[in-house]
Amino acid sequence: EAQVTQNPRYLITVTGKKLTVTCSQNMNHEYMSWYRQDPGLGLRQIYYSMNVEVTDKGDVPEGYKVSRKEKRNFPLILESPSPNQTSLYFCASRQGTDYGYTFGSGTRLTVV
Amino acid sequence: EDQVTQSPEALRLQEGESSSLNCSYTVSGLRGLFWYRQDPGKGPEFLFTLYSAGEEKEKERLKATLTKKESFLHITAPKPEDSATYLCAVNNFGNEKLTFGTGTRLTIIP
């Protein structure tokens, strides 16, 4: 089944403890992207990647890092999480600019 | 800066009662406008891409249209299973940034 897989689905962590949310797609898509979704603010793009080793900032990149060493994987790294990064995170991929994104099921992160 | 505004925030309809959702946008160069459906606790599900003013696309009870400043998602004779949040997003030429609106929460009452 064609899908974007994120792990974990739920995560509670403490301020300052580094964490990684993994994202993998099995559709051989070129483009991948991370979003966070907050009530009243909607989906906001954190980072995106247009190919292996090609990444760029979205609208809210502060406090996040990404890497794209393989086409299928696009992990999101929070090196020193803070409570304002508590949110619902989505990874997504698409074949090209003429296609819609396929989204993962989301990761609900709580930073205390 | 690209902007997307969706209205209304929430809409309750009786089953079979047709209506439209609005997406107003500001973008320096529109590569594409996207509609998504999101069910509670799930990721958004892609519905349509529109590229130029005058374009229309249909899928079952849904029809999306595009003008130079806004897009409409028309829902004809909706059923309870059409209840969801509908999201609109725009993609600018020259980059991969995708700007979303905050969505319209649609409830269809049996």
mmCIF file of C-alpha atoms in Angstrom, chain B residues 19 24 34-35 40 45 53-54 64 70 78 81 89 93 100:
data_model
loop_
_atom_site.group_PDB
_atom_site.id
_atom_site.type_symbol
_atom_site.label_atom_id
_atom_site.label_comp_id
_atom_site.label_asym_id
_atom_site.label_seq_id
_atom_site.Cartn_x
_atom_site.Cartn_y
_atom_site.Cartn_z
ATOM 1 C CA SER B 19 -23.757 24.624 -0.261
ATOM 2 C CA SER B 24 -9.722 33.439 -0.870
ATOM 3 C CA PHE B 34 -5.154 22.449 -3.622
ATOM 4 C CA TRP B 35 -8.176 21.166 -1.744
ATOM 5 C CA PRO B 40 -10.489 13.997 13.029
ATOM 6 C CA GLU B 45 -6.419 13.638 2.148
ATOM 7 C CA ALA B 53 -8.846 30.707 -13.504
ATOM 8 C CA GLY B 54 -11.915 29.064 -14.978
ATOM 9 C CA ALA B 64 -13.990 22.775 -7.108
ATOM 10 C CA GLU B 70 -10.744 32.673 -4.853
ATOM 11 C CA PRO B 78 -24.177 16.013 0.868
ATOM 12 C CA GLU B 81 -19.951 10.839 5.451
ATOM 13 C CA ALA B 89 -3.718 25.554 0.106
ATOM 14 C CA PHE B 93 5.973 29.395 -8.368
ATOM 15 C CA PHE B 100 -2.749 26.446 4.017
#
